[in-house]
Coordinates of C-alpha atoms and ligand atoms in Angstrom, one line a residue:
M300 CA 1.0 -45.4 32.5
S301 CA -2.7 -45.4 31.5
D302 CA -3.3 -42.7 28.9
K303 CA -6.6 -43.9 27.4
M304 CA -9.8 -45.6 28.6
A305 CA -11.8 -48.4 27.0
R306 CA -15.6 -48.5 27.6
L307 CA -17.4 -51.8 27.6
K308 CA -21.2 -52.1 27.5
I309 CA -22.5 -55.6 28.1
D310 CA -26.2 -56.4 27.4
G311 CA -27.9 -57.1 30.7
I312 CA -25.3 -55.2 32.8
E313 CA -26.6 -51.7 33.4
E314 CA -23.3 -49.8 34.2
E315 CA -20.8 -49.3 31.5
I316 CA -17.4 -50.8 32.5
V317 CA -14.5 -48.4 32.1
L318 CA -11.1 -50.0 31.7
P319 CA -7.6 -48.4 31.6
V320 CA -5.7 -48.7 28.3
Y321 CA -1.9 -48.8 28.4
S322 CA 0.7 -48.0 25.8
G323 CA 4.0 -50.0 26.0
S324 CA 7.3 -48.5 24.7
T325 CA 6.2 -49.8 21.3
G326 CA 3.6 -52.2 20.0
P327 CA -0.2 -52.5 20.3
V328 CA -2.1 -50.8 23.1
V329 CA -3.2 -53.1 26.0
I330 CA -6.6 -53.0 27.8
D331 CA -6.2 -53.7 31.5
I332 CA -9.1 -56.1 32.2
R333 CA -8.1 -57.0 35.8
K334 CA -11.1 -55.4 37.4
L335 CA -13.6 -57.2 35.1
V336 CA -13.7 -60.1 37.6
N337 CA -15.3 -57.7 40.2
E338 CA -18.1 -57.2 37.7
G339 CA -18.6 -60.9 37.4
V340 CA -17.2 -61.0 33.8
F341 CA -14.3 -63.1 32.4
T342 CA -12.7 -62.7 29.0
Y343 CA -12.4 -65.7 26.6
D344 CA -9.2 -66.1 24.6
P345 CA -8.2 -69.7 24.0
G346 CA -4.6 -69.8 22.7
F347 CA -4.1 -66.3 24.1
L348 CA -4.2 -64.6 20.7
S349 CA -5.2 -61.3 22.2
T350 CA -4.0 -61.5 25.7
A351 CA -0.8 -60.0 27.3
S352 CA 0.0 -62.3 30.2
C353 CA 2.6 -60.0 31.7
E354 CA 4.7 -56.9 31.4
S355 CA 8.2 -57.5 30.1
E356 CA 11.3 -55.5 29.0
I357 CA 13.2 -58.4 27.4
T358 CA 12.0 -59.0 23.9
Y359 CA 9.8 -57.3 21.3
I360 CA 8.3 -58.9 18.2
D361 CA 6.4 -57.2 15.4
G362 CA 5.1 -60.1 13.5
E363 CA 3.6 -58.0 10.7
A364 CA 6.9 -56.2 10.1
G365 CA 9.1 -59.2 10.7
V366 CA 11.0 -57.5 13.6
L367 CA 12.6 -59.2 16.6
L368 CA 14.4 -57.1 19.2
H369 CA 16.2 -58.3 22.3
R370 CA 16.5 -55.4 24.8
G371 CA 16.1 -53.2 21.8
Y372 CA 18.8 -54.7 19.6
P373 CA 17.7 -56.2 16.3
I374 CA 18.3 -60.0 16.0
E375 CA 20.1 -59.5 12.7
Q376 CA 22.7 -57.2 14.4
L377 CA 23.1 -59.6 17.3
A378 CA 23.5 -62.6 15.0
E379 CA 26.2 -60.6 13.1
K380 CA 28.1 -58.9 15.9
S381 CA 27.3 -60.8 19.1
N382 CA 27.5 -64.4 20.2
F383 CA 25.3 -66.7 22.2
L384 CA 26.8 -66.1 25.6
E385 CA 26.9 -62.3 25.2
T386 CA 23.3 -62.3 24.0
S387 CA 22.4 -64.5 27.1
Y388 CA 24.0 -61.9 29.3
L389 CA 22.0 -59.2 27.5
L390 CA 18.7 -61.0 28.0
L391 CA 19.4 -61.6 31.6
N392 CA 20.9 -58.3 32.6
G393 CA 19.3 -55.8 30.2
E394 CA 22.5 -54.3 28.8
L395 CA 25.4 -55.6 26.7
P396 CA 28.4 -56.4 29.0
S397 CA 31.6 -54.4 29.3
P398 CA 34.7 -56.5 28.5
E399 CA 35.2 -57.1 32.3
E400 CA 31.6 -58.1 32.8
M401 CA 31.8 -60.5 29.8
N402 CA 34.9 -62.0 31.1
D403 CA 33.4 -62.6 34.6
F404 CA 30.2 -64.0 33.0
E405 CA 32.2 -66.4 30.7
N406 CA 34.3 -67.6 33.7
S407 CA 31.1 -68.2 35.7
I408 CA 29.6 -70.2 32.9
R409 CA 32.8 -72.2 32.6
Y410 CA 32.9 -72.8 36.3
H411 CA 29.4 -74.3 36.4
T412 CA 29.6 -76.7 33.3
M413 CA 30.0 -79.9 35.3
V414 CA 27.0 -81.7 36.8
D415 CA 26.9 -83.8 40.0
E416 CA 28.2 -87.3 39.3
S417 CA 24.9 -88.9 40.5
I418 CA 23.2 -87.4 37.4
H419 CA 25.1 -90.0 35.5
Q420 CA 23.6 -92.7 37.6
F421 CA 20.2 -91.1 37.2
L422 CA 20.5 -91.2 33.4
L423 CA 21.2 -94.9 33.5
G424 CA 17.7 -95.5 34.7
F425 CA 16.3 -94.4 31.3
P426 CA 15.9 -96.9 28.5
R427 CA 18.5 -96.3 25.8
T428 CA 15.6 -95.9 23.4
A429 CA 14.1 -93.0 25.4
H430 CA 13.6 -89.8 23.4
P431 CA 16.4 -87.3 24.4
M432 CA 13.7 -84.7 25.3
A433 CA 12.2 -87.1 27.8
M434 CA 15.7 -87.6 29.4
L435 CA 16.5 -83.8 29.3
C436 CA 13.2 -83.0 31.0
G437 CA 14.1 -85.5 33.7
V438 CA 17.7 -84.5 34.3
V439 CA 17.0 -80.8 34.3
S440 CA 14.2 -81.3 36.8
A441 CA 16.6 -83.5 38.8
L442 CA 18.9 -80.4 39.2
S443 CA 16.3 -79.1 41.6
A444 CA 17.2 -81.9 44.0
F445 CA 20.7 -80.6 44.1
Y446 CA 20.0 -76.9 44.3
H447 CA 16.9 -76.3 46.5
D448 CA 17.5 -75.9 50.2
D449 CA 20.1 -73.1 50.0
L450 CA 18.3 -71.3 47.1
D451 CA 16.4 -68.2 48.0
I452 CA 14.5 -67.2 44.8
E453 CA 13.7 -63.8 46.4
K454 CA 17.4 -62.8 46.3
D455 CA 18.8 -61.3 43.2
D456 CA 22.3 -62.9 43.5
H457 CA 20.7 -66.4 44.1
R458 CA 18.6 -66.0 41.0
L459 CA 21.6 -65.0 38.9
L460 CA 23.6 -67.9 40.2
A461 CA 20.7 -70.3 39.3
A462 CA 20.6 -68.7 35.8
H463 CA 24.4 -69.2 35.3
R464 CA 24.1 -72.7 36.5
V465 CA 21.3 -73.7 34.1
I466 CA 22.9 -72.0 31.1
A467 CA 26.2 -73.7 31.8
K468 CA 24.9 -77.2 32.6
M469 CA 22.4 -77.5 29.7
P470 CA 25.0 -78.4 27.0
T471 CA 26.6 -80.9 29.3
L472 CA 23.2 -82.5 30.1
A473 CA 22.1 -82.4 26.5
A474 CA 25.2 -84.3 25.3
M475 CA 24.9 -86.7 28.2
C476 CA 21.4 -87.6 27.1
Y477 CA 22.7 -88.3 23.6
K478 CA 25.6 -90.4 24.8
H479 CA 23.3 -92.5 27.0
G480 CA 21.1 -93.2 24.0
I481 CA 24.0 -94.5 21.9
G482 CA 25.7 -96.4 24.7
Q483 CA 28.9 -94.3 24.7
P484 CA 30.5 -92.8 27.9
S485 CA 29.6 -89.2 28.6
M486 CA 32.4 -86.7 27.9
Y487 CA 33.2 -84.2 30.6
P488 CA 33.2 -80.5 29.5
L489 CA 36.5 -79.1 28.5
N490 CA 36.3 -75.6 29.8
P491 CA 38.9 -73.7 27.7
L492 CA 36.6 -74.3 24.7
G493 CA 33.8 -72.0 23.7
L494 CA 30.3 -73.2 24.5
A495 CA 29.3 -74.5 21.0
E496 CA 32.8 -76.1 20.5
N497 CA 32.5 -77.7 23.9
F498 CA 29.1 -79.1 23.1
L499 CA 30.2 -80.5 19.7
R500 CA 33.1 -82.2 21.5
M501 CA 30.8 -83.7 24.2
M502 CA 28.5 -84.9 21.4
F503 CA 31.0 -86.4 19.0
G504 CA 34.2 -86.9 21.0
T505 CA 35.0 -90.1 22.8
P506 CA 37.6 -90.6 25.6
C507 CA 39.6 -92.7 23.1
E508 CA 40.7 -89.9 20.8
E509 CA 41.0 -86.2 20.3
Y510 CA 38.1 -84.4 18.8
K511 CA 38.4 -81.0 17.1
A512 CA 35.2 -79.2 16.0
S513 CA 35.3 -77.3 12.7
P514 CA 35.2 -73.6 13.5
I515 CA 32.6 -73.0 10.8
L516 CA 30.3 -75.6 12.3
A517 CA 30.9 -74.3 15.9
N518 CA 30.1 -70.8 14.7
A519 CA 27.0 -71.9 12.9
L520 CA 25.8 -73.7 16.0
D521 CA 26.6 -70.7 18.2
T522 CA 24.5 -68.5 15.9
L523 CA 21.7 -71.1 15.9
F524 CA 21.7 -71.0 19.7
L525 CA 21.6 -67.2 19.6
L526 CA 18.7 -67.1 17.2
H527 CA 16.7 -69.3 19.5
A528 CA 17.7 -67.5 22.7
D529 CA 14.3 -65.8 23.4
H530 CA 11.0 -65.2 21.7
E531 CA 8.9 -63.4 24.3
Q532 CA 5.8 -65.1 25.6
N533 CA 5.8 -68.3 23.5
A534 CA 4.3 -71.5 24.8
S535 CA 7.4 -72.7 26.6
T536 CA 8.3 -69.4 28.1
S537 CA 4.7 -68.8 29.2
T538 CA 4.8 -72.3 30.8
V539 CA 8.0 -71.4 32.7
R540 CA 6.4 -68.2 33.9
L541 CA 3.2 -69.9 35.0
A542 CA 5.1 -72.7 36.8
S543 CA 7.4 -70.1 38.4
S544 CA 4.4 -68.0 39.5
S545 CA 3.8 -70.4 42.4
G546 CA 7.3 -69.9 43.7
S547 CA 8.6 -73.3 42.5
N548 CA 12.2 -74.3 42.1
P549 CA 13.7 -72.8 38.9
Y550 CA 15.2 -76.0 37.5
A551 CA 11.8 -77.7 37.8
C552 CA 10.2 -74.7 36.1
I553 CA 12.8 -74.9 33.2
A554 CA 11.9 -78.6 32.9
S555 CA 8.3 -77.6 32.5
G556 CA 9.4 -75.2 29.6
I557 CA 11.3 -78.2 28.1
A558 CA 8.1 -80.2 28.2
A559 CA 6.1 -77.4 26.5
L560 CA 8.8 -77.0 23.8
W561 CA 8.8 -80.7 22.9
G562 CA 5.6 -80.6 20.8
P563 CA 5.7 -80.4 16.9
A564 CA 3.8 -77.1 16.9
H565 CA 6.6 -75.5 18.9
G566 CA 10.2 -76.7 19.3
G567 CA 9.5 -80.2 17.8
A568 CA 9.0 -78.6 14.4
N569 CA 12.6 -78.9 13.4
E570 CA 12.5 -82.6 14.0
A571 CA 9.2 -82.8 12.1
V572 CA 10.8 -81.0 9.2
L573 CA 13.4 -83.7 8.7
D574 CA 10.8 -86.5 9.2
M575 CA 8.7 -84.8 6.5
L576 CA 11.7 -84.4 4.1
G577 CA 12.4 -88.1 4.6
E578 CA 8.8 -89.0 4.0
I579 CA 8.8 -87.0 0.7
G580 CA 11.9 -88.9 -0.2
D581 CA 12.2 -87.7 -3.8
E582 CA 11.8 -84.4 -5.6
S583 CA 9.2 -86.0 -7.8
R584 CA 6.8 -86.3 -4.8
I585 CA 7.0 -82.6 -3.7
S586 CA 3.9 -81.5 -5.6
E587 CA 1.9 -84.4 -4.0
F588 CA 2.9 -83.1 -0.5
I589 CA 2.2 -79.5 -1.5
G590 CA -1.3 -80.6 -2.6
R591 CA -1.8 -82.4 0.7
A592 CA -0.8 -79.3 2.7
K593 CA -3.4 -77.3 0.8
D594 CA -6.2 -79.9 1.2
K595 CA -8.6 -78.8 3.9
H596 CA -9.6 -82.5 4.5
D597 CA -6.0 -83.6 5.0
P598 CA -4.5 -82.7 8.5
F599 CA -1.0 -82.7 6.9
R600 CA 0.8 -79.3 7.2
L601 CA 4.1 -78.4 5.6
M602 CA 6.4 -78.6 8.7
G603 CA 8.7 -75.5 9.0
F604 CA 6.3 -73.2 7.3
G605 CA 4.1 -70.6 9.0
H606 CA 4.3 -69.0 12.4
R607 CA 1.7 -67.8 15.0
V608 CA 3.3 -64.4 15.3
Y609 CA 5.2 -63.7 12.1
K610 CA 2.9 -63.0 9.2
N611 CA 6.0 -61.8 7.3
Y612 CA 9.4 -63.4 6.8
D613 CA 10.8 -64.5 10.2
P614 CA 14.0 -62.3 10.6
R615 CA 15.7 -65.3 12.2
A616 CA 14.9 -67.4 9.1
T617 CA 16.7 -64.8 6.9
V618 CA 19.9 -65.1 9.0
I619 CA 19.7 -68.8 9.3
R620 CA 19.1 -69.3 5.6
G621 CA 22.6 -67.8 5.0
I622 CA 24.2 -70.0 7.6
C623 CA 22.5 -73.0 6.1
D624 CA 24.2 -72.4 2.7
E625 CA 27.5 -71.9 4.4
V626 CA 27.3 -75.2 6.4
L627 CA 26.2 -77.2 3.3
D628 CA 29.1 -75.7 1.4
E629 CA 31.6 -76.4 4.2
L630 CA 30.4 -80.0 4.4
G631 CA 30.0 -80.4 0.6
V632 CA 26.6 -81.9 1.0
G633 CA 24.4 -79.4 -1.0
N634 CA 23.7 -82.1 -3.6
D635 CA 22.5 -84.6 -1.1
P636 CA 18.9 -85.6 -2.1
L637 CA 17.4 -84.5 1.2
F638 CA 18.9 -81.0 1.0
R639 CA 17.8 -80.8 -2.6
I640 CA 14.2 -81.6 -1.7
A641 CA 14.4 -78.9 1.1
K642 CA 15.6 -76.3 -1.4
R643 CA 13.0 -77.2 -4.0
L644 CA 10.3 -77.2 -1.4
E645 CA 11.3 -73.8 -0.1
K646 CA 11.2 -72.4 -3.7
I647 CA 7.9 -73.9 -4.6
A648 CA 6.2 -72.8 -1.4
L649 CA 7.5 -69.2 -1.7
E650 CA 6.0 -69.0 -5.2
D651 CA 2.7 -70.8 -4.5
D652 CA -0.5 -68.6 -4.0
Y653 CA -1.8 -70.7 -1.1
F654 CA 1.3 -70.0 0.9
I655 CA 1.7 -66.4 -0.3
E656 CA -1.9 -65.5 0.6
R657 CA -1.7 -67.0 4.0
K658 CA 1.8 -65.5 4.6
L659 CA 3.3 -68.9 5.3
F660 CA 7.0 -68.4 5.0
P661 CA 9.7 -70.9 5.9
N662 CA 10.3 -70.4 9.6
V663 CA 13.5 -70.8 11.7
D664 CA 12.9 -74.5 12.2
F665 CA 12.9 -75.3 8.5
Y666 CA 16.5 -74.2 8.2
S667 CA 17.7 -75.2 11.7
G668 CA 16.6 -78.8 11.0
I669 CA 18.6 -78.8 7.7
I670 CA 21.7 -77.3 9.4
L671 CA 21.6 -79.8 12.3
K672 CA 21.2 -82.7 10.0
A673 CA 24.2 -81.6 7.9
I674 CA 26.3 -81.2 11.1
G675 CA 25.5 -84.8 11.9
I676 CA 23.2 -84.2 14.8
P677 CA 20.5 -86.9 14.9
T678 CA 16.9 -85.8 14.4
S679 CA 15.8 -86.8 17.9
M680 CA 18.3 -84.3 19.3
F681 CA 17.0 -81.3 17.3
T682 CA 14.5 -80.1 19.9
V683 CA 17.2 -80.6 22.6
I684 CA 19.3 -78.1 20.7
F685 CA 16.4 -75.7 20.6
A686 CA 16.0 -76.1 24.4
M687 CA 19.7 -75.3 24.9
G688 CA 19.3 -72.2 22.8
R689 CA 16.1 -71.1 24.6
T690 CA 17.4 -71.6 28.1
P691 CA 18.7 -68.0 28.6
G692 CA 15.3 -66.7 27.5
W693 CA 13.4 -68.9 29.9
I694 CA 15.7 -68.1 32.8
A695 CA 15.7 -64.3 32.0
H696 CA 11.9 -64.3 32.1
W697 CA 11.9 -66.2 35.3
H698 CA 14.4 -63.7 36.8
E699 CA 12.4 -60.7 35.5
M700 CA 9.2 -62.0 36.9
L701 CA 10.6 -62.7 40.3
S702 CA 12.4 -59.3 40.4
E703 CA 9.0 -57.5 40.7
P704 CA 5.9 -58.3 42.8
Y705 CA 4.0 -61.2 41.1
R706 CA 0.9 -63.2 41.6
I707 CA 0.2 -66.8 40.9
G708 CA -1.1 -67.4 37.4
R709 CA -4.6 -68.6 37.5
P710 CA -6.7 -68.4 34.3
R711 CA -10.5 -68.8 34.4
Q712 CA -12.7 -70.6 31.9
L713 CA -15.9 -70.5 30.0
Y714 CA -17.8 -73.4 31.7
T715 CA -20.0 -75.4 29.3
G716 CA -20.5 -78.6 31.4
K717 CA -23.5 -79.8 33.3
T718 CA -24.8 -77.5 36.0
H719 CA -25.7 -78.8 39.5
R720 CA -27.4 -82.2 39.6
D721 CA -27.8 -84.7 42.5
Y722 CA -26.1 -88.0 42.7
P723 CA -28.7 -90.8 41.9
A724 CA -30.3 -92.1 45.1
Ligands
CMC808 N1 1.1 -75.9 6.0 C1 -0.1 -75.7 5.3 N2 -1.0 -74.8 5.7 C2 -0.8 -74.1 6.8 C3 0.4 -74.2 7.6 C4 1.3 -75.2 7.1 N3 2.5 -75.3 7.7 N4 0.4 -73.4 8.6 C5 -0.8 -72.8 8.6 N5 -1.5 -73.2 7.5 C6 -2.8 -72.7 7.0 C7 -4.0 -73.2 7.9 O1 -4.5 -74.4 7.4 C8 -4.9 -72.0 7.8 O2 -5.6 -72.1 6.5 P1 -7.1 -71.5 6.3 O3 -7.0 -70.0 6.7 O4 -7.4 -71.8 4.9 O5 -7.9 -72.3 7.3 C9 -4.0 -70.8 7.8 O6 -2.8 -71.2 7.2 C10 -3.8 -70.2 9.2 O7 -3.3 -71.2 10.0 P2 -3.5 -71.2 11.6 O8 -3.5 -72.6 12.1 O9 -4.6 -70.3 12.0 O10 -2.1 -70.5 12.1 P3 -1.6 -70.5 13.5 O11 -1.0 -69.2 13.7 O12 -2.6 -71.0 14.5 O13 -0.4 -71.7 13.5 C11 1.6 -72.8 13.3 C12 0.9 -71.4 13.5 C13 3.1 -72.5 13.5 C14 1.2 -73.7 14.5 C15 1.3 -73.4 12.0 O14 1.7 -72.5 10.9 C16 1.9 -74.7 11.8 O15 1.4 -75.8 12.2 N6 3.1 -74.8 11.1 C17 3.9 -76.0 11.0 C18 4.6 -76.4 12.2 C19 5.8 -75.5 12.5 O16 6.6 -75.3 11.5 N7 5.9 -75.0 13.7 C20 7.1 -74.1 14.1 C21 6.7 -72.8 14.4 S1 8.1 -71.7 14.6 C22 8.9 -72.3 16.0 C23 8.5 -71.7 17.3 O17 8.5 -70.4 17.4 O18 8.2 -72.5 18.2

């Protein structure tokens, strides 16, 4: 696969170091630096801006061009023609399913939606005020206690079963965390329903009366899950891979991904968007906040704007923007002050030189926060929804990594601390 060579000359090292250069099926060339360590040299790349941590066939992103492909299919086409479960199958298996394969996959997901009853008891140990991400992290990790001894991660069929289980159980667990927080009984999944519809029922239904989700809202949520399903080696997926590289239990590894997702620079951004809109409070204060975002001495950033990889419009944001309008129309809340602030903010930022020059476009979290708020999902559950959407991506990367020979992830460092010194006598 190496078709070129890179030559590295380091002052003080006599021999030139020759490194293979690889070309992927598309995207930038990659210098293979693995043998540098034999020369006593490390590379330094905090934040991994220039580092490919693995080889993968799942997702391709061209941030400059605003392209996102899953197994080659553009996200816009998947959002229009596919659905969350079919896209999950695609991520996991590499190809779109035949009708029979899809039927089997859906049945398997339905079959695994329930969780062990003791998970209910486990949740009772959390304070009601706990953040749902704290609870989700705990209950997903707890699944490892139920599925460990008979799980052989070296076997393909065991890995696929674990993947189906975690995709199927995540909506049940997410809704259980919410219900615990508000003191209502958990709703069991109702398997004839589609995944998003089932989730809405487990969130908003009670055992006392029938709940019927609006098909427009269920579809919007399904597309939102699909748009979050994978995003190559982002912080949470890389965390899942790193945790998995030691051969750990997959549910514990997914819990580590949930922990990485929680922060406001990653999955927590949709929650931060709504907090920010609430803080702005009134259209008259938008320019004050835009001014703060531009001020180098103020740590404030416009939440929901900018992306580490997309330096063009995020293709997911284009899709979700349309869904956002549909949902606001369906619910008749477009004139709500919060949504008006969001729309004004989007317009101003898109026209402002500071944001244009830095290519800071509204990202997927800007719109997903608005949609979720309109559907009635509380802000603290936003990142949980992101985690549900990202689960197929995490587990597909885990499955891919374990399908090939792999090594434990072990980065090195540029040490700048004290050198050897003796303990005082
Ligand atoms: N508001 C104001 N200025 C910003 C923002 C923002 N949201 N984002 C970046 N900048 C400025 C930054 O100050 C810097 O300016 P200068 O060049 O003058 O110093 C320039 O843009 C480049 O910023 P950076 O920090 O080098 O960009 P990054 O690629 O390291 O950070 C980011 C990407 C997403 C962490 C950042 O844009 C951000 O904090 N955005 C707000 C949080 C957010 O919406 N996060 C969700 C990301 S999408 C979901 C996901 O995939 O997880």
